[in-house]
GROMACS .gro file of C-alpha atoms in nm:
model
  100
    1MET     CA    1   1.694   1.696  -2.263
    2SER     CA    2   1.775   1.715  -2.639
    3ARG     CA    3   2.056   1.534  -2.746
    4SER     CA    4   2.095   1.755  -3.066
    5ALA     CA    5   2.129   2.056  -2.775
    6GLY     CA    6   2.497   1.916  -2.709
    7SER     CA    7   2.446   1.925  -2.320
    8PHE     CA    8   2.181   1.796  -2.059
    9SER     CA    9   2.119   2.119  -1.882
   10GLY     CA   10   2.033   2.101  -1.506
   11CYS     CA   11   2.293   1.801  -1.479
   12GLU     CA   12   2.614   1.746  -1.264
   13PRO     CA   13   2.873   1.681  -1.549
   14GLY     CA   14   2.843   1.278  -1.385
   15GLU     CA   15   2.483   1.258  -1.435
   16ALA     CA   16   2.498   1.402  -1.820
   17ALA     CA   17   2.759   1.132  -1.899
   18ASP     CA   18   2.576   0.855  -1.751
   19LEU     CA   19   2.232   0.996  -1.928
   20ARG     CA   20   2.432   1.016  -2.255
   21SER     CA   21   2.538   0.683  -2.224
   22ARG     CA   22   2.187   0.541  -2.109
   23LEU     CA   23   2.053   0.714  -2.422
   24ARG     CA   24   2.281   0.539  -2.670
   25GLY     CA   25   2.211   0.203  -2.519
   26LEU     CA   26   1.866   0.313  -2.589
   27GLU     CA   27   1.903   0.383  -2.896
   28SER     CA   28   2.089   0.098  -3.004
   29GLN     CA   29   1.795  -0.145  -2.862
   30GLN     CA   30   1.583   0.078  -3.069
   31ARG     CA   31   1.776   0.031  -3.396
   32SER     CA   32   1.796  -0.357  -3.328
   33TRP     CA   33   1.445  -0.366  -3.269
   34ARG     CA   34   1.383  -0.192  -3.601
   35ARG     CA   35   1.588  -0.417  -3.800
   36GLN     CA   36   1.415  -0.725  -3.620
   37LEU     CA   37   1.085  -0.603  -3.780
   38ALA     CA   38   1.229  -0.485  -4.095
   39SER     CA   39   1.074  -0.782  -4.292
   40GLY     CA   40   0.792  -0.814  -4.052
   41HIS     CA   41   0.648  -0.912  -3.738
   42ARG     CA   42   0.581  -1.240  -3.830
   43ALA     CA   43   0.932  -1.395  -3.724
   44VAL     CA   44   0.932  -1.168  -3.381
   45GLN     CA   45   0.608  -1.304  -3.296
   46GLU     CA   46   0.711  -1.677  -3.374
   47LYS     CA   47   1.011  -1.619  -3.124
   48TYR     CA   48   0.770  -1.545  -2.865
   49VAL     CA   49   0.545  -1.814  -2.925
   50ALA     CA   50   0.835  -2.081  -2.917
   51ALA     CA   51   0.917  -1.904  -2.577
   52TYR     CA   52   0.543  -1.952  -2.494
   53ARG     CA   53   0.560  -2.313  -2.563
   54ASP     CA   54   0.841  -2.359  -2.327
   55THR     CA   55   0.694  -2.200  -2.041
   56THR     CA   56   0.626  -2.345  -1.748
   57ALA     CA   57   0.533  -2.087  -1.513
   58VAL     CA   58   0.427  -1.702  -1.577
   59ARG     CA   59   0.445  -1.454  -1.353
   60GLY     CA   60   0.270  -1.093  -1.412
   61TYR     CA   61   0.109  -0.838  -1.245
   62GLU     CA   62  -0.196  -0.641  -1.442
   63ALA     CA   63  -0.425  -0.445  -1.234
   64THR     CA   64  -0.671  -0.336  -1.515
   65VAL     CA   65  -0.682  -0.652  -1.740
   66VAL     CA   66  -0.591  -1.023  -1.809
   67PRO     CA   67  -0.306  -1.121  -1.881
   68GLY     CA   68  -0.280  -1.207  -2.287
   69LEU     CA   69  -0.199  -1.592  -2.264
   70PHE     CA   70  -0.517  -1.594  -2.012
   71GLN     CA   71  -0.775  -1.407  -2.158
   72THR     CA   72  -1.068  -1.566  -2.349
   73PRO     CA   73  -1.175  -1.459  -2.690
   74GLY     CA   74  -1.461  -1.278  -2.525
   75PHE     CA   75  -1.282  -1.095  -2.295
   76ALA     CA   76  -1.028  -0.964  -2.555
   77ARG     CA   77  -1.281  -0.876  -2.797
   78VAL     CA   78  -1.470  -0.657  -2.496
   79LEU     CA   79  -1.118  -0.505  -2.386
   80LEU     CA   80  -1.061  -0.453  -2.793
   81GLN     CA   81  -1.409  -0.284  -2.809
   82ALA     CA   82  -1.420  -0.083  -2.509
   83ASP     CA   83  -1.273   0.140  -2.265
   84TYR     CA   84  -1.070   0.015  -1.983
   85VAL     CA   85  -1.379   0.057  -1.746
   86GLY     CA   86  -1.574  -0.145  -1.951
   87ALA     CA   87  -1.320  -0.439  -1.958
   88SER     CA   88  -1.317  -0.457  -1.594
   89ARG     CA   89  -1.685  -0.437  -1.544
   90ALA     CA   90  -1.670  -0.739  -1.805
   91LEU     CA   91  -1.380  -0.910  -1.613
   92ALA     CA   92  -1.609  -0.862  -1.275
   93SER     CA   93  -1.921  -1.005  -1.459
   94ASN     CA   94  -1.705  -1.324  -1.583
   95ALA     CA   95  -1.542  -1.380  -1.253
   96ARG     CA   96  -1.877  -1.375  -1.067
   97ALA     CA   97  -1.969  -1.597  -1.372
   98LEU     CA   98  -1.715  -1.866  -1.285
   99SER     CA   99  -1.730  -1.829  -0.935
  100PRO     CA  100  -1.916  -2.132  -0.725
   0.00000   0.00000   0.00000
């Protein structure tokens, strides 16, 4: 679906209007994000750090890795240096080591 083509071929007129509207929204969000990052990532990261400090409960699901807030430095290192299979094995190994 190319916006420059001016149409969304294969769509009903109502669907095409909805898709155009969603595309405009996504483009607006992307421009906003780029403006936030124009001066670097530090300010954006500091906002997230402040939010994490105020957090009392974190809920999330990740099937292949431990969420970043709960990663140990060693696990993060394995994750960055290895493929997901290697990281999954390291996680399983760490879980076995921590089990009573």
